[in-house]
Short mmCIF file of C-alpha atoms in Angstrom, two decimals:
data_model
loop_
_atom_site.label_atom_id
_atom_site.label_comp_id
_atom_site.label_asym_id
_atom_site.label_seq_id
_atom_site.Cartn_x
_atom_site.Cartn_y
_atom_site.Cartn_z
CA MET A 1 -58.33 -23.11 9.84
CA ALA A 2 -59.37 -26.60 10.07
CA GLU A 3 -61.40 -25.79 13.18
CA LYS A 4 -63.20 -22.91 11.32
CA ARG A 5 -64.20 -25.21 8.51
CA ARG A 6 -65.53 -27.85 10.87
CA SER A 7 -67.41 -25.37 13.03
CA GLY A 8 -69.05 -23.84 9.81
CA GLY A 9 -70.34 -27.27 8.72
CA THR A 10 -71.44 -28.74 12.09
CA SER A 11 -73.14 -25.73 13.70
CA GLY A 12 -75.83 -27.96 15.10
CA MET A 13 -73.62 -30.64 16.75
CA SER A 14 -72.04 -28.75 19.58
CA GLU A 15 -71.22 -31.82 21.61
CA SER A 16 -68.97 -33.40 19.02
CA LYS A 17 -66.98 -30.26 18.18
CA PRO A 18 -64.58 -30.22 21.13
CA THR A 19 -63.67 -33.89 20.74
CA LYS A 20 -62.93 -33.56 17.05
CA THR A 21 -60.55 -30.56 17.55
CA ASP A 22 -58.94 -32.38 20.41
CA THR A 23 -58.22 -35.47 18.45
CA GLU A 24 -56.86 -33.37 15.71
CA ARG A 25 -54.62 -31.51 18.00
CA GLU A 26 -53.45 -34.67 19.59
CA PHE A 27 -52.78 -36.31 16.26
CA LEU A 28 -50.70 -33.30 15.08
CA SER A 29 -48.64 -33.19 18.24
CA GLN A 30 -48.05 -36.90 18.36
CA ALA A 31 -46.82 -36.99 14.82
CA GLY A 32 -44.47 -34.15 15.53
CA VAL A 33 -45.77 -32.25 12.58
CA GLY A 34 -45.18 -28.87 14.35
CA GLU A 35 -41.49 -29.58 14.65
CA LEU A 36 -41.28 -30.77 11.06
CA LEU A 37 -42.92 -27.58 9.68
CA ARG A 38 -40.98 -25.33 11.90
CA GLY A 39 -37.70 -26.96 10.77
CA ALA A 40 -38.70 -26.63 7.17
CA LEU A 41 -39.72 -22.96 7.54
CA LEU A 42 -36.50 -22.17 9.33
CA LYS A 43 -34.44 -23.71 6.58
CA MET A 44 -36.53 -21.88 3.98
CA VAL A 45 -35.82 -18.44 5.58
CA GLU A 46 -32.16 -19.18 5.65
CA ALA A 47 -31.90 -20.33 2.15
CA ARG A 48 -34.33 -17.92 0.56
CA SER A 49 -34.57 -20.08 -2.48
CA GLU A 50 -36.32 -18.75 -5.59
CA ASP A 51 -38.29 -22.01 -6.02
CA PRO A 52 -40.07 -22.59 -2.61
CA MET A 53 -42.06 -25.63 -3.76
CA GLY A 54 -38.89 -27.30 -5.15
CA PHE A 55 -36.98 -26.38 -2.04
CA LEU A 56 -39.64 -27.74 0.28
CA ALA A 57 -39.74 -30.92 -1.77
CA ASP A 58 -36.01 -31.48 -1.68
CA HIS A 59 -35.88 -30.65 1.97
CA PHE A 60 -38.61 -33.19 2.98
CA CYS A 61 -36.98 -35.77 0.71
CA ASN A 62 -33.67 -35.31 2.37
CA GLN A 63 -35.19 -35.48 5.78
CA ALA A 64 -36.92 -38.73 4.87
CA SER A 65 -33.91 -40.45 3.58
CA GLU A 66 -31.84 -39.30 6.52
CA ALA A 67 -34.37 -40.61 8.96
CA GLU A 68 -34.41 -43.88 7.10
CA ASN A 69 -30.70 -44.35 7.27
CA GLY A 70 -30.42 -43.16 10.81
CA THR A 71 -32.86 -45.12 12.65
CA GLY A 72 -33.67 -48.14 10.35
CA GLY A 73 -30.59 -50.17 11.44
CA CYS A 74 -31.24 -53.66 10.16
CA CYS A 75 -33.54 -53.44 7.31
CA SER A 76 -31.85 -50.55 5.44
CA ASP A 77 -28.39 -52.06 5.83
CA GLY A 78 -29.30 -54.77 3.61
CA ASP A 79 -30.45 -52.37 0.87
CA LEU A 80 -27.32 -50.18 1.33
CA LEU A 81 -25.07 -53.17 0.91
CA ASN A 82 -26.82 -54.00 -2.30
CA LEU A 83 -26.34 -50.44 -3.48
CA GLY A 84 -22.71 -50.58 -2.72
CA ALA A 85 -20.62 -48.14 -0.71
CA GLY A 86 -19.83 -46.06 -3.75
CA ALA A 87 -23.41 -45.25 -4.47
CA HIS A 88 -24.18 -44.64 -0.82
CA GLU A 89 -21.19 -42.26 -0.63
CA GLN A 90 -22.55 -40.46 -3.85
CA GLN A 91 -25.96 -40.04 -2.05
CA GLN A 92 -24.35 -38.58 1.06
CA LEU A 93 -22.15 -36.29 -1.04
CA SER A 94 -25.08 -34.97 -3.01
CA ARG A 95 -26.96 -34.43 0.18
CA ALA A 96 -24.14 -32.68 1.83
CA LEU A 97 -23.70 -30.40 -1.21
CA TRP A 98 -27.39 -29.58 -1.10
CA HIS A 99 -26.91 -28.31 2.34
CA LEU A 100 -23.87 -26.41 1.51
CA ARG A 101 -25.65 -24.64 -1.34
CA LEU A 102 -28.41 -23.36 0.96
CA ALA A 103 -26.77 -20.31 2.28
CA HIS A 104 -24.14 -18.06 0.76
CA HIS A 105 -20.91 -17.86 2.59
CA SER A 106 -21.66 -14.21 3.49
CA GLN A 107 -24.49 -15.35 5.72
CA ARG A 108 -22.16 -16.33 8.47
CA SER A 109 -24.26 -18.26 11.04
CA ALA A 110 -26.43 -19.90 8.42
CA PHE A 111 -23.39 -21.08 6.39
CA SER A 112 -21.66 -22.34 9.48
CA ASN A 113 -24.64 -24.32 10.45
CA ASN A 114 -24.95 -25.90 7.08
CA VAL A 115 -21.23 -26.75 7.02
CA ARG A 116 -21.70 -28.42 10.38
CA VAL A 117 -24.69 -30.42 9.04
CA ALA A 118 -22.75 -31.36 5.90
CA TYR A 119 -19.72 -32.44 7.97
CA ASP A 120 -21.92 -34.64 10.18
CA LEU A 121 -23.50 -36.17 7.16
CA LEU A 122 -20.17 -37.05 5.52
CA THR A 123 -18.61 -38.54 8.62
CA GLN A 124 -21.32 -41.16 8.62
CA THR A 125 -20.64 -42.83 5.30
CA GLY A 126 -20.06 -46.57 5.05
CA PRO A 127 -22.40 -49.22 6.41
CA GLN A 128 -19.49 -51.00 8.37
CA ARG A 129 -19.01 -47.88 10.39
CA ARG A 130 -22.63 -47.41 11.18
CA GLY A 131 -22.73 -51.06 12.38
CA ALA A 132 -20.00 -50.30 14.92
CA VAL A 133 -21.55 -47.00 16.19
CA GLY A 134 -25.00 -48.11 16.46
CA PRO A 135 -28.31 -46.42 15.53
CA SER A 136 -27.75 -42.74 15.42
CA GLY A 137 -30.30 -39.96 15.32
CA PRO A 138 -31.67 -38.59 12.13
CA ALA A 139 -29.38 -35.56 12.26
CA GLY A 140 -26.32 -37.48 13.09
CA GLN A 141 -25.31 -35.94 16.31
CA CYS A 142 -22.73 -38.47 17.18
CA SER A 143 -20.12 -37.18 14.79
CA SER A 144 -17.66 -36.21 17.41
CA ASN A 145 -17.57 -39.77 18.69
CA SER A 146 -17.46 -41.39 15.25
CA PRO A 147 -14.65 -43.91 15.01
CA GLY A 148 -13.20 -42.26 11.92
CA GLY A 149 -12.69 -38.99 13.58
CA GLY A 150 -13.70 -36.93 10.65
CA VAL A 151 -14.47 -37.04 6.96
CA ARG A 152 -12.50 -39.32 4.74
CA GLY A 153 -9.91 -37.43 2.76
CA ARG A 154 -11.13 -38.74 -0.58
CA LEU A 155 -14.73 -37.63 0.17
CA TYR A 156 -13.40 -34.25 1.37
CA THR A 157 -11.47 -33.65 -1.76
CA HIS A 158 -14.45 -34.80 -3.95
CA THR A 159 -16.72 -32.30 -1.98
CA LEU A 160 -14.37 -29.42 -2.75
CA GLN A 161 -14.10 -30.42 -6.31
CA CYS A 162 -17.90 -30.36 -6.71
CA LEU A 163 -18.09 -27.04 -4.91
CA CYS A 164 -15.71 -25.50 -7.33
CA SER A 165 -17.23 -26.86 -10.42
CA GLU A 166 -20.70 -25.92 -9.40
CA GLY A 167 -19.48 -22.44 -8.69
CA GLY A 168 -18.55 -22.13 -12.31
CA VAL A 169 -14.76 -22.48 -11.92
CA PRO A 170 -12.96 -24.54 -14.58
CA VAL A 171 -11.07 -27.56 -13.52
CA SER A 172 -7.64 -26.16 -14.54
CA THR A 173 -8.25 -22.91 -12.56
CA SER A 174 -9.26 -24.69 -9.40
CA ALA A 175 -6.45 -27.26 -9.61
CA PRO A 176 -3.78 -25.25 -7.86
CA LEU A 177 -6.20 -24.28 -5.08
CA LEU A 178 -7.17 -27.88 -4.51
CA ARG A 179 -3.49 -28.83 -4.34
CA ARG A 180 -3.25 -26.48 -1.34
CA LEU A 181 -6.26 -27.79 0.41
CA HIS A 182 -5.67 -31.31 -0.46
CA CYS A 183 -5.73 -34.15 2.04
CA GLN A 184 -4.67 -37.72 1.54
CA ASP A 185 -7.33 -40.13 0.62
CA HIS A 186 -6.94 -42.07 3.71
CA GLU A 187 -6.67 -39.28 6.15
CA ALA A 188 -9.49 -38.23 8.51
CA VAL A 189 -10.37 -34.60 8.05
CA PRO A 190 -11.35 -32.78 11.19
CA TYR A 191 -14.07 -30.27 11.29
CA ASP A 192 -11.87 -27.09 11.23
CA ILE A 193 -10.10 -28.18 8.13
CA PHE A 194 -13.25 -29.24 6.46
CA ARG A 195 -14.79 -25.87 7.19
CA HIS A 196 -11.75 -24.02 6.02
CA GLY A 197 -11.75 -25.98 2.72
CA VAL A 198 -15.42 -25.48 2.10
CA LEU A 199 -15.36 -21.80 2.94
CA THR A 200 -12.25 -21.22 0.79
CA CYS A 201 -13.83 -22.94 -2.28
CA ALA A 202 -17.09 -20.97 -1.86
CA VAL A 203 -15.22 -17.70 -1.67
CA PHE A 204 -13.04 -18.82 -4.58
CA SER A 205 -16.04 -19.44 -6.81
CA ASP A 206 -17.34 -15.93 -6.17
CA TYR A 207 -13.81 -14.59 -6.68
CA ILE A 208 -13.42 -16.22 -10.13
CA ARG A 209 -16.84 -15.19 -11.32
CA ARG A 210 -15.90 -11.67 -10.40
CA ALA A 211 -12.59 -11.96 -12.20
CA GLN A 212 -14.43 -13.10 -15.22
CA ARG A 213 -16.71 -10.14 -15.03
CA LEU A 214 -13.76 -7.91 -14.56
CA TYR A 215 -12.11 -9.20 -17.76
CA ALA A 216 -15.28 -8.27 -19.63
CA GLU A 217 -15.12 -4.80 -18.08
CA VAL A 218 -11.53 -4.33 -18.99
CA CYS A 219 -12.13 -5.43 -22.61
CA GLY A 220 -14.77 -2.81 -22.70
CA PRO A 221 -17.13 -2.34 -25.59
CA ALA A 222 -14.70 -3.71 -28.10
CA GLU A 223 -15.09 -7.34 -28.96
CA GLY A 224 -11.50 -8.33 -28.98
CA PRO A 225 -9.26 -9.33 -26.14
CA ALA A 226 -7.85 -6.83 -23.72
CA GLY A 227 -4.38 -5.37 -23.90
CA ARG A 228 -1.76 -7.20 -21.82
CA THR A 229 -0.30 -4.12 -20.13
CA LEU A 230 -3.81 -2.94 -19.15
CA CYS A 231 -4.80 -6.31 -17.54
CA LEU A 232 -1.54 -6.42 -15.74
CA ALA A 233 -1.89 -2.81 -14.48
CA VAL A 234 -5.42 -3.53 -13.18
CA LEU A 235 -4.30 -6.78 -11.45
CA GLY A 236 -1.29 -5.00 -10.19
CA THR A 237 -3.42 -2.62 -8.07
CA LEU A 238 -5.26 -5.59 -6.58
CA HIS A 239 -1.79 -7.16 -5.79
CA GLU A 240 -0.64 -3.89 -4.10
CA ALA A 241 -3.76 -3.68 -2.06
CA LEU A 242 -3.37 -7.30 -0.86
CA GLU A 243 0.21 -6.81 0.06
CA THR A 244 -0.72 -3.70 2.03
CA SER A 245 -3.44 -5.24 3.92
CA ARG A 246 -1.64 -8.49 4.47
CA SER A 247 -2.58 -9.99 7.76
CA ASN A 248 0.29 -11.60 9.54
CA GLY A 249 -1.21 -15.05 9.31
CA GLY A 250 -3.71 -16.94 11.36
CA SER A 251 -1.39 -18.16 13.99
CA SER A 252 -0.13 -14.70 15.02
CA ASP A 253 -3.65 -13.45 15.11
CA ALA A 254 -4.53 -16.09 17.59
CA ASN A 255 -1.55 -15.24 19.67
CA HIS A 256 -2.34 -11.65 19.74
CA TYR A 257 -5.75 -12.28 21.09
CA SER A 258 -4.73 -14.68 23.77
CA ASN A 259 -1.56 -13.00 24.97
CA ALA A 260 -2.17 -9.36 24.64
CA ASN A 261 -5.53 -8.35 26.09
CA ALA A 262 -3.91 -4.91 26.92
CA LYS A 263 -2.82 -4.64 23.37
CA ALA A 264 -6.02 -5.57 21.64
CA ASN A 265 -6.83 -2.06 20.76
CA PRO A 266 -3.58 -1.02 19.00
CA TYR A 267 -3.60 -4.27 17.09
CA LEU A 268 -7.07 -3.54 15.78
CA GLU A 269 -6.13 0.00 15.01
CA ALA A 270 -3.16 -1.17 13.01
CA LYS A 271 -5.35 -3.63 11.13
CA VAL A 272 -8.00 -1.01 10.30
CA SER A 273 -5.28 1.52 9.22
CA ARG A 274 -3.79 -1.18 6.93
CA TYR A 275 -7.30 -1.86 5.47
CA LEU A 276 -7.82 1.92 4.82
CA GLU A 277 -4.51 2.23 3.25
CA ALA A 278 -5.11 -0.88 1.04
CA SER A 279 -8.56 0.42 -0.03
CA ALA A 280 -6.98 3.81 -0.96
CA LYS A 281 -4.86 1.81 -3.53
CA ILE A 282 -7.87 0.45 -5.34
CA SER A 283 -10.02 3.60 -5.45
CA PRO A 284 -11.37 4.67 -8.81
CA GLY A 285 -8.75 7.46 -9.02
CA LYS A 286 -5.88 5.01 -8.38
CA LEU A 287 -7.24 2.61 -11.01
CA ALA A 288 -7.73 5.43 -13.55
CA GLN A 289 -4.12 6.35 -12.93
CA ALA A 290 -2.86 2.77 -13.26
CA MET A 291 -4.87 2.28 -16.51
CA ALA A 292 -3.75 5.57 -18.12
CA GLY A 293 -0.17 4.70 -17.25
CA ALA A 294 -0.39 1.35 -19.03
CA GLU A 295 1.41 1.39 -22.37
CA PRO A 296 -0.75 0.69 -25.40
CA ALA A 297 1.64 -1.78 -27.03
CA GLY A 298 2.48 -5.29 -25.80
CA GLY A 299 0.03 -7.72 -27.18
CA ASN A 300 -3.19 -9.06 -25.78
CA MET A 301 -4.22 -11.27 -22.83
CA ASP A 302 -7.13 -13.61 -23.33
CA ALA A 303 -9.70 -14.52 -20.81
CA LYS A 304 -8.12 -17.71 -19.61
CA GLU A 305 -4.78 -16.08 -18.88
CA PHE A 306 -6.45 -13.33 -17.09
CA GLU A 307 -8.41 -15.70 -14.91
CA ASP A 308 -5.32 -17.64 -14.17
CA ALA A 309 -3.47 -14.57 -13.15
CA ALA A 310 -6.24 -13.41 -10.97
CA ALA A 311 -6.56 -16.87 -9.36
CA GLU A 312 -2.90 -16.87 -8.65
CA LEU A 313 -3.23 -13.76 -6.48
CA PHE A 314 -5.84 -15.51 -4.53
CA ILE A 315 -4.37 -18.95 -4.21
CA ALA A 316 -0.99 -17.61 -3.16
CA ARG A 317 -2.71 -16.50 0.09
CA VAL A 318 -4.31 -19.73 0.82
CA ARG A 319 -2.68 -21.64 3.64
CA VAL A 320 -1.55 -25.08 2.81
CA VAL A 321 -3.19 -27.86 4.73
CA CYS A 322 -0.55 -29.75 6.54
CA HIS B 1 39.11 41.91 -5.83
CA LEU B 2 36.11 42.50 -3.78
CA SER B 3 34.63 45.07 -1.51
CA ARG B 4 34.85 44.42 2.14
CA TYR B 5 31.24 44.42 2.68
CA ALA B 6 29.57 41.90 0.44
CA LYS B 7 26.45 43.73 -0.52
CA ARG B 8 23.26 41.93 0.18
CA SER B 9 19.84 43.10 -0.76
CA THR B 10 17.25 42.83 1.85
CA ARG B 11 14.80 40.13 1.11
CA VAL B 12 11.42 39.31 2.41
CA GLY B 13 10.48 35.58 2.13
CA LEU B 14 6.87 34.79 1.83
CA SER B 15 6.44 31.22 0.81
CA VAL B 16 3.90 28.83 2.19
CA ASN B 17 5.78 27.50 5.00
CA THR B 18 8.14 30.34 6.01
CA VAL B 19 7.76 33.38 8.13
CA PRO B 20 8.39 36.78 6.51
CA CYS B 21 11.74 38.05 7.72
CA THR B 22 14.41 40.40 6.78
CA VAL B 23 17.93 39.33 6.02
CA LYS B 24 20.33 42.15 6.90
CA PRO B 25 23.46 42.92 4.91
CA THR B 26 26.45 40.65 5.72
CA VAL B 27 28.93 41.73 8.17
CA THR B 28 32.50 40.57 7.96
CA LEU B 29 34.74 39.98 10.94
CA GLN B 30 38.36 40.75 10.34
CA ILE B 31 41.50 41.23 12.44
CA GLY B 32 43.51 44.17 11.78
CA ASP B 33 42.80 47.43 9.94
CA ALA B 34 39.75 47.17 7.78
CA GLU B 35 40.97 49.88 5.41
CA THR B 36 44.47 48.58 4.61
CA ASP B 37 44.16 44.93 5.05
CA SER B 38 43.65 43.32 1.70
CA SER B 39 43.20 39.75 2.76
CA ARG B 40 39.88 38.19 2.31
CA PRO B 41 37.68 37.76 5.25
CA GLY B 42 37.18 34.35 6.66
CA VAL B 43 34.07 34.92 8.73
CA TYR B 44 30.77 36.52 7.79
CA VAL B 45 27.77 37.28 9.98
CA ILE B 46 24.34 37.41 8.70
CA ASP B 47 21.39 38.53 10.80
CA VAL B 48 17.82 37.61 10.01
CA THR B 49 15.21 39.42 11.95
CA LEU B 50 11.49 39.16 12.24
CA PRO B 51 9.16 42.11 12.05
CA ILE B 52 9.07 43.98 15.27
CA GLY B 53 6.98 42.30 17.95
CA GLN B 54 6.75 39.00 16.24
CA THR B 55 8.21 35.83 17.56
CA VAL B 56 8.48 32.43 16.03
CA ASN B 57 8.96 28.86 17.03
CA ILE B 58 11.41 27.60 14.58
CA GLN B 59 10.94 24.19 13.00
CA GLU B 60 13.61 24.56 10.38
CA ILE B 61 16.00 27.06 8.96
CA SER B 62 16.81 26.33 5.36
CA PHE B 63 19.27 28.00 3.00
CA LYS B 64 21.34 27.44 -0.08
CA ASN B 65 25.17 27.23 0.65
CA TYR B 66 27.67 29.06 -1.40
CA TYR B 67 31.12 27.89 -0.52
CA THR B 68 30.65 28.26 3.26
CA ALA B 69 32.53 25.59 5.26
CA TYR B 70 31.11 25.97 8.73
CA VAL B 71 28.06 27.70 10.08
CA SER B 72 27.08 28.46 13.54
CA VAL B 73 23.62 29.72 14.50
CA ARG B 74 22.73 31.92 17.46
CA LEU B 75 19.13 32.78 18.37
CA LEU B 76 17.80 35.89 20.12
CA ARG B 77 14.91 34.58 22.26
CA ARG B 78 12.43 36.51 24.24
CA ASP B 79 11.77 34.77 27.49
CA GLY B 80 8.73 35.03 29.79
CA GLU B 81 9.65 38.45 31.20
CA GLY B 82 10.14 40.04 27.77
CA ALA B 83 13.94 40.16 28.05
CA ALA B 84 15.90 39.18 25.02
CA LYS B 85 18.88 36.84 25.15
CA TRP B 86 21.31 35.44 22.61
CA THR B 87 22.16 31.74 22.78
CA THR B 88 23.97 29.42 20.49
CA CYS B 89 21.80 26.73 19.05
CA LEU B 90 24.22 25.30 16.50
CA ARG B 91 28.02 25.22 16.89
CA ASN B 92 30.33 24.89 13.92
CA HIS B 93 28.03 22.87 11.78
CA CYS B 94 29.99 21.51 8.90
CA LEU B 95 28.70 22.19 5.46
CA MET B 96 31.78 21.27 3.44
CA PRO B 97 33.66 18.18 4.63
CA SER B 98 36.79 19.47 3.05
CA PRO B 99 36.92 23.31 2.91
CA HIS B 100 39.35 23.28 -0.08
CA THR B 101 37.22 21.09 -2.35
CA GLU B 102 33.89 21.53 -3.96
CA GLU B 103 31.97 18.89 -1.95
CA GLY B 104 28.97 20.50 -0.33
CA SER B 105 29.77 23.89 -1.64
CA GLN B 106 26.44 24.56 -3.31
CA ASP B 107 24.09 22.25 -1.36
CA TYR B 108 20.70 23.11 -0.16
CA CYS B 109 20.77 22.78 3.54
CA SER B 110 18.41 22.65 6.44
CA VAL B 111 18.96 23.02 10.11
CA TYR B 112 16.14 21.27 12.04
CA ARG B 113 14.74 22.01 15.37
CA GLN B 114 15.90 18.58 16.61
CA GLN B 115 19.59 19.37 15.79
CA MET B 116 19.51 22.48 17.91
CA LEU B 117 21.13 22.76 21.27
CA ILE B 118 18.23 24.74 22.68
CA GLU B 119 14.52 24.97 22.06
CA PRO B 120 14.17 27.50 19.30
CA ASP B 121 10.97 29.00 20.60
CA ASN B 122 9.92 32.70 20.87
CA VAL B 123 12.77 33.69 18.54
CA THR B 124 12.94 37.30 17.31
CA SER B 125 16.20 37.14 15.54
CA VAL B 126 18.56 34.56 14.02
CA ARG B 127 22.31 35.11 13.46
CA LEU B 128 24.19 32.96 11.06
CA ILE B 129 28.00 32.97 11.50
CA LEU B 130 29.73 31.66 8.41
CA ARG B 131 33.34 30.44 8.32
CA GLN B 132 35.45 29.50 5.40
CA PRO B 133 39.11 28.82 6.39
CA SER B 134 40.17 27.90 2.98
CA SER B 135 41.76 30.59 0.80
CA ALA B 136 40.69 28.88 -2.36
CA TRP B 137 37.49 30.65 -2.71
CA LEU B 138 36.97 34.17 -3.70
CA ASN B 139 33.81 34.64 -1.82
CA PHE B 140 31.40 32.69 0.28
CA SER B 141 27.98 33.08 1.75
CA VAL B 142 24.59 31.51 2.16
CA GLU B 143 21.57 32.46 0.09
CA ASP B 144 17.76 32.08 0.26
CA ILE B 145 17.56 32.01 3.91
CA LYS B 146 14.16 30.78 5.03
CA ILE B 147 12.74 30.27 8.51
CA HIS B 148 10.02 27.68 8.82
CA PRO B 149 7.84 27.88 11.85
CA CYS B 150 6.42 25.02 13.78
CA LEU B 151 2.94 24.00 12.49
CA ASN B 152 -0.08 23.71 14.75
CA GLU B 153 -0.64 20.87 17.19
CA ASP B 154 -2.98 19.24 14.82
CA SER B 155 -0.16 18.46 12.50
CA GLU B 156 1.29 16.09 15.06
CA TRP B 157 -1.27 13.65 13.96
CA ASP B 158 1.27 12.34 11.59
CA ILE B 159 -1.19 11.98 8.70
CA PRO B 160 -0.13 9.15 6.60
CA ASP B 161 1.16 9.81 3.11
CA TRP B 162 -1.34 7.90 1.31
CA LEU B 163 -4.16 10.06 2.62
CA SER B 164 -2.74 13.15 0.86
CA ASP B 165 -2.10 11.05 -2.20
CA LEU B 166 -5.78 10.34 -3.01
CA THR B 167 -6.30 11.20 -6.55
CA GLN B 168 -9.62 12.35 -7.96
CA VAL B 169 -10.91 10.62 -11.04
CA ASP B 170 -11.99 13.92 -12.58
CA GLN B 171 -8.51 15.20 -12.43
CA LEU B 172 -7.42 12.73 -14.96
CA CYS B 173 -8.97 13.60 -18.29
CA ASP B 174 -7.01 11.29 -20.43
CA LEU B 175 -9.18 8.20 -20.19
CA GLN B 176 -10.02 7.84 -23.89
CA GLY B 177 -10.71 4.29 -24.80
CA LEU B 178 -10.01 2.99 -21.35
CA PRO B 179 -12.53 1.19 -19.22
CA ASP B 180 -14.66 2.97 -16.76
CA PRO B 181 -12.52 3.25 -13.60
CA GLN B 182 -15.62 3.22 -11.34
CA THR B 183 -16.73 -0.26 -12.53
CA VAL B 184 -13.20 -1.66 -12.63
CA SER B 185 -12.49 -0.38 -9.11
CA SER B 186 -15.74 -1.82 -7.87
CA SER B 187 -14.78 -5.30 -9.25
CA ILE B 188 -11.25 -5.09 -7.74
CA GLN B 189 -12.63 -3.99 -4.38
CA GLN B 190 -14.92 -6.98 -4.27
CA MET B 191 -12.02 -9.39 -5.27
CA TRP B 192 -9.97 -7.83 -2.64
CA ALA B 193 -12.63 -8.17 -0.03
CA LEU B 194 -13.19 -11.87 -0.90
CA THR B 195 -9.49 -12.55 -0.57
CA GLU B 196 -9.45 -10.82 2.79
CA VAL B 197 -12.41 -12.89 3.95
CA MET B 198 -10.64 -16.02 2.95
CA GLN B 199 -7.48 -14.94 4.74
CA THR B 200 -9.21 -14.04 7.94
CA ASN B 201 -11.07 -17.27 8.11
CA GLN B 202 -7.98 -19.43 7.78
CA THR B 203 -7.67 -22.05 10.40
CA THR B 204 -4.60 -22.82 12.27
CA ALA B 205 -5.69 -26.35 12.74
CA SER B 206 -3.48 -29.11 11.35
CA ILE B 207 -4.37 -32.53 10.24
CA GLY B 208 -1.65 -33.89 12.14
CA ARG B 209 0.58 -35.46 9.61
CA PHE B 210 3.94 -36.88 10.53
CA ASP B 211 5.41 -37.26 7.15
CA VAL B 212 7.63 -34.77 5.50
CA ASP B 213 7.28 -34.84 1.68
CA GLY B 214 5.75 -38.27 1.80
CA CYS B 215 8.48 -39.87 3.88
CA TYR B 216 8.46 -40.67 7.51
CA ASP B 217 11.20 -39.98 9.97
CA ILE B 218 12.13 -43.45 11.37
CA ASN B 219 12.17 -42.19 14.86
CA LEU B 220 8.46 -41.45 14.66
CA LEU B 221 7.46 -44.94 14.23
CA SER B 222 6.82 -46.49 17.53
CA PHE B 223 7.71 -50.07 18.58
CA THR B 224 4.69 -50.73 20.91
#
């Protein structure tokens, strides 16, 4: 486009045209603008944000500060020490959270990439650590060799708390979940556990929002709270379905795949059959049956209690970090 | 005081899972002169025949007991050449553990294919031999004899129960004042799916703690 404009204006000066476009091209390739823009566009496509301008602004802002902290060893250290480790951590945390917010957990590969980036970001906290490691690249690719061996436990817990609250989950509801995912402040959290925690919190936020909507549906057009037996009947169907489709736990899944290549098909068949059976338990017909069977008497259940009961169904199935 | 031949009306069974058959009148087996002997018979024989030309592969023979203590079953089978042969498929099957007492006297019983000594295939006739050694009862027999054929090959799929249990929403009309099952079901399904996603993505990785409930085992602390 730039070339078109130039050629329009300087039709008479044919000799200078090639040199001008050449220098422009050279300038762009030297500055690495192509890479920058490509990176930005890829991120944009992944995130599909509703505010493209704001997204791009945030993206370039983040890139700039990451580049600063990564390569500028000596000069920025002084600044950071002035800021204090706490504020720096806060900065890293907000940046990591920004990355985690980009893609919904259902977008598998995009979400995984973002978790990786966030993890790398969070493993770099602390000016002392950076001094030992040496100048790292802007994207922090040295995470696997970082002396800490992972994200600090305190920072990990903080990340999970922010994820839950940003997802619209009240602190009291997410507390039991966080107790299961909790790591000690001093521990180094490896990538697998970090990912597990982040994914669980993201899914949990969706789950709770759905549960809140469900409560509104169960209340129906009436303004008042929903009947206790009705709520319990509805949640009971979910409980039954979860019991039916209960997978035998992560460890046995892994064993199945590694030991029993010959048995892979029957295992999958059994799993599919369990899923079908579970889904039959929460069909509209079954729910109509459960709701019709609920006795009218028995008091009411308010929104908070319903939310807690639903949360319990989920949290009971979260594996405790150990 | 009863007549020697317990009269039985011929019946034709026609329920969903049974073959139409004819139950012949019961025949008694007695020792001695039929006319003068007044003791009650201890053995009855009931024949059940299929319409001429028909054969059946029996899955089950069901009946209602009436104070019969033991039953033996013989089958008339047609083999490949068309010849018919009687064989015993059930020998002295006990229906009443103690013939003098009530237990089992009026039970509904079934004799299954798996219990039989031979394969009950190509059967044209079934003979039930009833025995009641106890003199406590005035009369004994079995009622409501039904022969259930084997179902087709397809039924060996072993369709799970829950498939046949699917209820239609329309069938339930009593949904006054209740929330819409479709929307509630949709929400529940999403919540179920989310929980499944969480469960399948669980990691087996461990953070590698050595402490149990906050305390360390002293042996784990090394001296180097």
